[in-house]
Structures are given as structure tokens and as C-alpha cells.
Tab-separated table of C-alpha atoms in Angstrom:
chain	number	residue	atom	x	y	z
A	152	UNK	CA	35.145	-2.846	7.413
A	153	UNK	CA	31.492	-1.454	8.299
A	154	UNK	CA	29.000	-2.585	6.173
A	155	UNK	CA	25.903	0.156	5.728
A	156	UNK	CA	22.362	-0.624	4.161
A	157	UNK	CA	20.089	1.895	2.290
A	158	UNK	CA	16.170	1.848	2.034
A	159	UNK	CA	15.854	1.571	-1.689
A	160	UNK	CA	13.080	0.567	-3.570
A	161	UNK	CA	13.849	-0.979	-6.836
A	162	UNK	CA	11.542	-1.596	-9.668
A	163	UNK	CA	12.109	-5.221	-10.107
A	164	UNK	CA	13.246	-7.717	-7.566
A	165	UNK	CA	14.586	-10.323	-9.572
A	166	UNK	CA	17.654	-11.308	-7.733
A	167	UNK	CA	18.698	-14.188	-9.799
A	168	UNK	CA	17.012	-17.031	-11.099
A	169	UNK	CA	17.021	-19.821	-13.754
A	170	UNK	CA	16.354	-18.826	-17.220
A	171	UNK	CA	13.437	-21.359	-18.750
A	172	UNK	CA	12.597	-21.911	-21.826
A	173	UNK	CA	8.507	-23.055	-21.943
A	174	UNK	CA	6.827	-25.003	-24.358
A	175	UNK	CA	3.113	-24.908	-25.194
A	176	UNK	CA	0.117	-25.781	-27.109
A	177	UNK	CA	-1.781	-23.424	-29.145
A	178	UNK	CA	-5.304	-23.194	-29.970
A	179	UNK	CA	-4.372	-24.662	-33.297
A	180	UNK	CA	-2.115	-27.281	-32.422
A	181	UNK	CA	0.983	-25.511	-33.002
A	182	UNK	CA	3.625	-25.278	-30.071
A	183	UNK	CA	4.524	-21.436	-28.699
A	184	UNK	CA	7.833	-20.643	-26.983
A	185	UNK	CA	8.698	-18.079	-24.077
A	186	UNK	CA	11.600	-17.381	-22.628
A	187	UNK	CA	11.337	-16.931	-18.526
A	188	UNK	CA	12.990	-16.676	-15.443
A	189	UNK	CA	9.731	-16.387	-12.623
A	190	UNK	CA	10.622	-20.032	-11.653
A	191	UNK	CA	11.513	-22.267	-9.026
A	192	UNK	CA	10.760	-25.946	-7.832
A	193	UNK	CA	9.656	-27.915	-4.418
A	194	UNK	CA	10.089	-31.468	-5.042
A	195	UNK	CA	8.752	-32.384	-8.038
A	196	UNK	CA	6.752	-29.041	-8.648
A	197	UNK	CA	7.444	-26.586	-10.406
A	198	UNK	CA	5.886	-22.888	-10.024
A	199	UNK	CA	6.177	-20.548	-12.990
A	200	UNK	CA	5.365	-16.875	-13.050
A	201	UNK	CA	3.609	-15.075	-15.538
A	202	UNK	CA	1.374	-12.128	-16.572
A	203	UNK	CA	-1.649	-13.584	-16.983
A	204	UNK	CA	-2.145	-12.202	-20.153
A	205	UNK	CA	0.709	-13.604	-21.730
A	206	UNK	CA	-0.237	-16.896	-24.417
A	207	UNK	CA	1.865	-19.306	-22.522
A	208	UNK	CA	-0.269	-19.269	-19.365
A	209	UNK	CA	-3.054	-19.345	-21.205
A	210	UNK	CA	-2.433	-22.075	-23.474
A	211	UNK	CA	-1.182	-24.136	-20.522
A	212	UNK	CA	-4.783	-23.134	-18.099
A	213	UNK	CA	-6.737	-24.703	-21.665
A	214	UNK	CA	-4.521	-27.682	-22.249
A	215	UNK	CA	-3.547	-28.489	-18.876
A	216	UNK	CA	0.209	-29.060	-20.355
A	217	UNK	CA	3.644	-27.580	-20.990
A	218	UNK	CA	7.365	-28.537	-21.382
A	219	UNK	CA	9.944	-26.699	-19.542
A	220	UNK	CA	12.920	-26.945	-20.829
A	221	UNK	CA	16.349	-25.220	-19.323
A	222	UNK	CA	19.074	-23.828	-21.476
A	223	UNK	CA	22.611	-23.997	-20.010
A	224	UNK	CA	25.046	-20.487	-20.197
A	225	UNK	CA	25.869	-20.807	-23.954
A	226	UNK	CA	21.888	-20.371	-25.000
A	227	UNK	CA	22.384	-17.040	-24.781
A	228	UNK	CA	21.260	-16.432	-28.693
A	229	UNK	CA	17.984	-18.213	-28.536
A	230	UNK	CA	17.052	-17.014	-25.017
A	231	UNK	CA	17.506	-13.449	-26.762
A	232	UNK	CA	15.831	-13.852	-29.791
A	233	UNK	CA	12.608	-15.156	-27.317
A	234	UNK	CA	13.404	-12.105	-24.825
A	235	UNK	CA	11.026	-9.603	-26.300
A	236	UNK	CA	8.486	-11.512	-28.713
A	237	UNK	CA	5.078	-12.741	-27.322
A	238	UNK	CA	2.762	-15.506	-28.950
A	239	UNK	CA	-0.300	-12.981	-28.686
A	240	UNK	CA	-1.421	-11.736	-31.550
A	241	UNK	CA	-2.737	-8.522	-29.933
A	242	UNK	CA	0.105	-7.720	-26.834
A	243	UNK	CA	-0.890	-5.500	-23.954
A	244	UNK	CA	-0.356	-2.076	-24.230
A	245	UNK	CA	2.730	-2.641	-21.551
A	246	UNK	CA	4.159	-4.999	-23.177
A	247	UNK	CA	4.303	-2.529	-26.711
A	248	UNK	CA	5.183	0.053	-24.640
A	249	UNK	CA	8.861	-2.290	-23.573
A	250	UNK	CA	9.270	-2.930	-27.125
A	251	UNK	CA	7.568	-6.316	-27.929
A	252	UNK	CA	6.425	-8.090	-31.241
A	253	UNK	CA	3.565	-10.758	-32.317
A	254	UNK	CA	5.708	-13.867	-33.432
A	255	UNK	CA	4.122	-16.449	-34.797
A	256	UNK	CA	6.880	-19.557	-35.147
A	257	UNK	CA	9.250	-18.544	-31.968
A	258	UNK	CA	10.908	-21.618	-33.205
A	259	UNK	CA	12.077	-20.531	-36.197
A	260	UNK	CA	13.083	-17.617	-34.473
A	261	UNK	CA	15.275	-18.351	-31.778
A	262	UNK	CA	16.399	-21.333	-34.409
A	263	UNK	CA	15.807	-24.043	-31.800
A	264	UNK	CA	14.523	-27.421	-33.047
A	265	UNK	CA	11.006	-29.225	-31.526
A	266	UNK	CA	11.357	-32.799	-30.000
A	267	UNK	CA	8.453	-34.572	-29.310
A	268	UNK	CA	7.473	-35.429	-26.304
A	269	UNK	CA	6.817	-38.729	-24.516
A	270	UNK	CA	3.896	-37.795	-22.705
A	271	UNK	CA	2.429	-34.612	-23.125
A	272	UNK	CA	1.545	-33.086	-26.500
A	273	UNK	CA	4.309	-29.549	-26.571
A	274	UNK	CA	7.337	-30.547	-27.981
A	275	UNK	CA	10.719	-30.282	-26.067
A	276	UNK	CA	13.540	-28.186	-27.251
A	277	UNK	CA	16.411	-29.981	-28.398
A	278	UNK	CA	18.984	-27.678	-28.092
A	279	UNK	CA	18.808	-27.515	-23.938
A	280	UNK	CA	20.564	-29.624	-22.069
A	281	UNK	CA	17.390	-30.271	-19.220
A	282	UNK	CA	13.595	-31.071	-20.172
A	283	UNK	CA	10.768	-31.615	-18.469
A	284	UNK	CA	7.612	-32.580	-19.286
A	285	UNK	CA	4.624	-31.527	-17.271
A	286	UNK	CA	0.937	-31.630	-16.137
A	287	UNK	CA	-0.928	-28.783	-14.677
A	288	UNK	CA	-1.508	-28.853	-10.892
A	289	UNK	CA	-3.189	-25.756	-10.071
A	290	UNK	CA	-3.267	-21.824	-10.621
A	291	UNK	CA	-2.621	-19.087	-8.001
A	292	UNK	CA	-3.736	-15.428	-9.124
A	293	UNK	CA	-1.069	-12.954	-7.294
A	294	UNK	CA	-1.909	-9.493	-5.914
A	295	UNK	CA	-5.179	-10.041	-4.972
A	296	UNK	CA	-5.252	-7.563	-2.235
A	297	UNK	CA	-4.284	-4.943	-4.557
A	298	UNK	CA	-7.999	-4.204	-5.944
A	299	UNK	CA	-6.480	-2.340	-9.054
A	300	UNK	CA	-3.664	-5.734	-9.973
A	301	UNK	CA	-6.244	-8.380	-9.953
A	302	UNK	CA	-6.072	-10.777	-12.850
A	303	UNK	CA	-2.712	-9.052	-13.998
A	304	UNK	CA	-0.137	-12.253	-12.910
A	305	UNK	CA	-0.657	-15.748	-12.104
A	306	UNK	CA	1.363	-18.897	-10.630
A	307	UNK	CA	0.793	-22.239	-12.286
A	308	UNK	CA	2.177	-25.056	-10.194
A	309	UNK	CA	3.287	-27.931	-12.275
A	310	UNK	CA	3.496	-31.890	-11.852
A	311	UNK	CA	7.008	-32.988	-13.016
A	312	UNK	CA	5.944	-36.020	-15.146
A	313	UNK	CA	9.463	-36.832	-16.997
A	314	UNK	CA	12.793	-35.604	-16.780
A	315	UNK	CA	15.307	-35.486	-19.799
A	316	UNK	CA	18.650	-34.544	-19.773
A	317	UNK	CA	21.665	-35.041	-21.704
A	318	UNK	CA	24.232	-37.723	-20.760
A	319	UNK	CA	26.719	-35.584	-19.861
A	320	UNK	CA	25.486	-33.790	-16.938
A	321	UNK	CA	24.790	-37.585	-15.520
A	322	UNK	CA	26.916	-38.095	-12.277
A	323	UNK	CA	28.757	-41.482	-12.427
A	324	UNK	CA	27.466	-44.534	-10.423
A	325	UNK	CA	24.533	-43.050	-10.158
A	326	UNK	CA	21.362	-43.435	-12.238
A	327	UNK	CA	18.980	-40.527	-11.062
A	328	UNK	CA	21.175	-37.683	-10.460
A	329	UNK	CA	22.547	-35.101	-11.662
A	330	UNK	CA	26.424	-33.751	-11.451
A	331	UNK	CA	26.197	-30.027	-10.296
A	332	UNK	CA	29.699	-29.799	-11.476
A	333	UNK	CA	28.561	-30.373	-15.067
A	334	UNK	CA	25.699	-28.155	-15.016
A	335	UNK	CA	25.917	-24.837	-16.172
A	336	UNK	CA	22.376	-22.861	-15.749
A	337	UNK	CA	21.994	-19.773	-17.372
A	338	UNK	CA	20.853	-17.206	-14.220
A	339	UNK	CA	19.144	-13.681	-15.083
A	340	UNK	CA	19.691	-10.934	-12.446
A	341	UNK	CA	18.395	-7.877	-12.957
A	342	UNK	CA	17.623	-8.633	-16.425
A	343	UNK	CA	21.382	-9.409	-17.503
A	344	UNK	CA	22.203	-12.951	-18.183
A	345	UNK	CA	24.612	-14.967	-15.734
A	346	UNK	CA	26.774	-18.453	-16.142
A	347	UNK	CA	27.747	-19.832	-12.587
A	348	UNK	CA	31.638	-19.063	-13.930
A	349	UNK	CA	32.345	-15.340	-13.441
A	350	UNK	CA	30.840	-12.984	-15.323
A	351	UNK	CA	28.484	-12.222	-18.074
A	352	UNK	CA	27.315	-15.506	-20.094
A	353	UNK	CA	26.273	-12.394	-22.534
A	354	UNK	CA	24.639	-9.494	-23.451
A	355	UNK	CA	20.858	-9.368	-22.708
A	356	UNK	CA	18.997	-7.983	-25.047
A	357	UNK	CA	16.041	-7.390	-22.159
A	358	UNK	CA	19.262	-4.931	-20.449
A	359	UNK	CA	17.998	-2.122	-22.974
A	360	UNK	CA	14.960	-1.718	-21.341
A	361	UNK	CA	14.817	0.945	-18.244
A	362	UNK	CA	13.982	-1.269	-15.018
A	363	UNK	CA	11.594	1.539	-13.876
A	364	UNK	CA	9.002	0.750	-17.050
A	365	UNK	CA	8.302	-2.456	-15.013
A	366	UNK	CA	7.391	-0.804	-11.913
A	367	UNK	CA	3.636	-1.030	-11.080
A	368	UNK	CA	1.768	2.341	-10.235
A	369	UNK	CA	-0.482	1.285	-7.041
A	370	UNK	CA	-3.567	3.347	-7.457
A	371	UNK	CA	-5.430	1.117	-4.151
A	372	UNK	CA	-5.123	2.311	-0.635
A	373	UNK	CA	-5.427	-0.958	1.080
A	374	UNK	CA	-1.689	-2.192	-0.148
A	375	UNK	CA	0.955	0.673	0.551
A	376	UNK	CA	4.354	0.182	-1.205
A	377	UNK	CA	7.541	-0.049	1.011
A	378	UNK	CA	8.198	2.748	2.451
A	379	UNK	CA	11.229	4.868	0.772
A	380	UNK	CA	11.717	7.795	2.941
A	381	UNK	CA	12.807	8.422	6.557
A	382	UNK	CA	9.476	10.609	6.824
A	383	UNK	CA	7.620	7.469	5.935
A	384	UNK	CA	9.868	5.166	8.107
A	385	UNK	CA	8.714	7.212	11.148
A	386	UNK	CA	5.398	7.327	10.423
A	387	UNK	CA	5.463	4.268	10.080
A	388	UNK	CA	6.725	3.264	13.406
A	389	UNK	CA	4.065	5.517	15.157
A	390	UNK	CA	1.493	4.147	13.511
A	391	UNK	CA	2.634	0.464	14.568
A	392	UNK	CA	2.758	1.739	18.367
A	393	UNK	CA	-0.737	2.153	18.157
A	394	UNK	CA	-3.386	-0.458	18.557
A	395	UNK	CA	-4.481	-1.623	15.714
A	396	UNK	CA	-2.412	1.163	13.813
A	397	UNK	CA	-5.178	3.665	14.443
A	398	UNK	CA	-3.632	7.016	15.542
């Protein structure tokens, strides 16, 4: 069977990662709760995504601390009721615009319980089955070579400091690792949520909203999208056989 490819150019890219659940400080001492999936881990860092807008970077840039915690494929209730609130009490125009709300006690909301901490001051969240407690490492502004996106997302590498998880997931005769035929992760793809069985864990609330409200208008010359068209493929191509890409 021939397999074809099409230039496409889709307004998210989020292929499939880990759904996180991240704990924070407030100004006030209370402890906000987001729901993400701009994550992955080297070693023992961990690199989050965010806009950098958003309360949960912030609080963690003052504070210099933040749980994450990972729900496994049956979280699907609490990871929704999370999906579209925001711990700001003033959210961005874009974020309005996709249908989020001010919450003050996500908590309460996605009715998950706070466990405190060992050593860092946000609580955990007892109901997943993997927490971590960490430090901040450092910050990373994205995008900026795109004059127009600067200051609109950030990384924040963390320091793993502790690892909790439950029991279960423990592999036997071994006291530091983890069975990966125990653990079930809850994946989002495209904005639907994912089990590693087949199929759907569930429905994702996030699914309602149209992919193209998260694509970013590029107003700056200096950082051209990809190209979409067969017009811009070739002009593309002659501009790269020229030196320096001068015509």
C-alpha cells in the first residue's frame, strides 16, 4: 500500500502528551490548581509549558515552587472540571474568548483533596496516583524571534526534589522503580483525552473548542509560518538556491 503525505498546517501541534495536574502557591498562601499537558522530563527535570500570563507560572517564578502531580486514565472528571478555569482573577482576553472562568478554590472544584507536602509549601493532590515535588531551576521565554509573541509563553525547568507514588504501580524486587505495566497515564492529543488501552479514557470537555481559536496570527516579518501552498513551496526553494536567500 502507498503511503502519501499532505502539507497541512494545523493550529495546534499537540501530538500527545501527559496530562499534569500543577500545584501552586498563591500570593495569599492558598494553593491554585491547573490542569496541563505542555510537559516532559530529562532526568530529573521537568519542563512545563505555559502562557506566561497564566497564575500558575507566575506563582511558581515568585515562590520558586510547585507540585506536579499526574492523574492516571480514570481522572478524567477532575482534569475536566480544571480544563477551562484559570486562577486569574482578570483572564486574558484569549482566554474569555475560549470560554474560561476566574475560580477561586480549583480544589473544591475538580473535588480533589490537598496533601501536604514534605518539602515544598503547595500541597499534593491525593487523588493521583504520581507526585512530585519541585524547586524552580530556571525560566525560558519562547518565541522570542517573533517581535509581536514576546512575553506571551514561557518554559520553567524544574528540580525533581521527591517522588510519591502509590504502592501499586511499585515493580516487585525493586525499590526505585516503577512498573510501566501498572501505569496508566492519561495522554491528551489534540485536545481529546487518551488511556494507553484503546480508545477514549473520556470526553474532553477542552474538544468543544475549535482548534483554529488557538492559532497565533503572526503580524512580524522576520518569522514566516510554514509554508501551506505549492506556490509557497516553490518559492521557497528558489529562494534557498540563492546565496544567502537574496533573489
Amino acid at each position: 500500500m502507498t503511503q502519501t503525505h499532505s502539507v497541512i498546517s494545523p493550529a495546534i501541534l499537540y501530538w500527545g502528551t501527559p496530562v499534569v495536574l500543577v500545584s501552586s502557591e498563591n500570593e495569599d498562601g492558598t494553593h491554585n490548581l491547573c490542569a496541563i499537558s505542555s510537559a516532559f522530563w530529562l532526568g530529573h527535570r521537568c519542563v512545563l509549558g505555559f502562557g506566561a500570563g497564566s497564575k500558575t507560572p507566575q506563582n511558581i517564578l515568585r515562590t520558586g515552587q510547585c507540585v506536579v502531580c499526574l492523574p492516571d486514565d480514570a481522572m478524567v472528571g477532575p482534569v475536566n472540571a480544571l480544563a477551562s478555569t484559570t486562577g486569574s482573577e482578570t483572564p486574558s482576553p484569549s482566554k474569555l474568548a475560549r470560554g474560561y472562568r476566574f475560580v477561586r478554590d480549583k480544589w473544591s472544584c475538580a473535588g480533589v483533596t490537598p496533601q501536604p507536602a514534605d518539602l515544598v509549601r503547595p500541597a499534593r493532590v491525593r487523588e493521583c496516583p504520581v507526585q512530585m515535588e519541585c524547586a524552580l531551576a530556571s525560566s525560558h521565554p519562547l518565541m522570542e524571534d517573533v517581535p509581536d509573541r514576546r512575553g506571551v509563553l514561557v518554559a520553567v525547568e524544574l528540580q525533581v526534589l521527591r517522588v510519591h507514588v502509590r504502592d501499586e504501580l511499585r515493580m516487585e524486587g525493586h525499590a526505585n522503580r516503577i512498573d510501566p505495566d501498572r501505569w496508566r497515564p492519561m495522554i491528551m492529543s489534540f485536545q481529546e483525552l487518551y488511556g494507553l488501552s484503546k480508545g477514549k479514557a473520556g470526553t474532553s470537555d477542552l474538544a468543544r473548542i475549535d482548534e483554529e481559536m488557538y492559532r497565533i496570527p503572526m503580524r512580524s516579518s522576520l518569522v514566516k509560518m510554514p509554508v501551506n501552498s505549492e506556490e509557497e513551496m516553490a518559492d521557497a526553494r528558489h529562494k534557498a538556491a540563492r546565496p544567502n536567500g537574496n533573489v
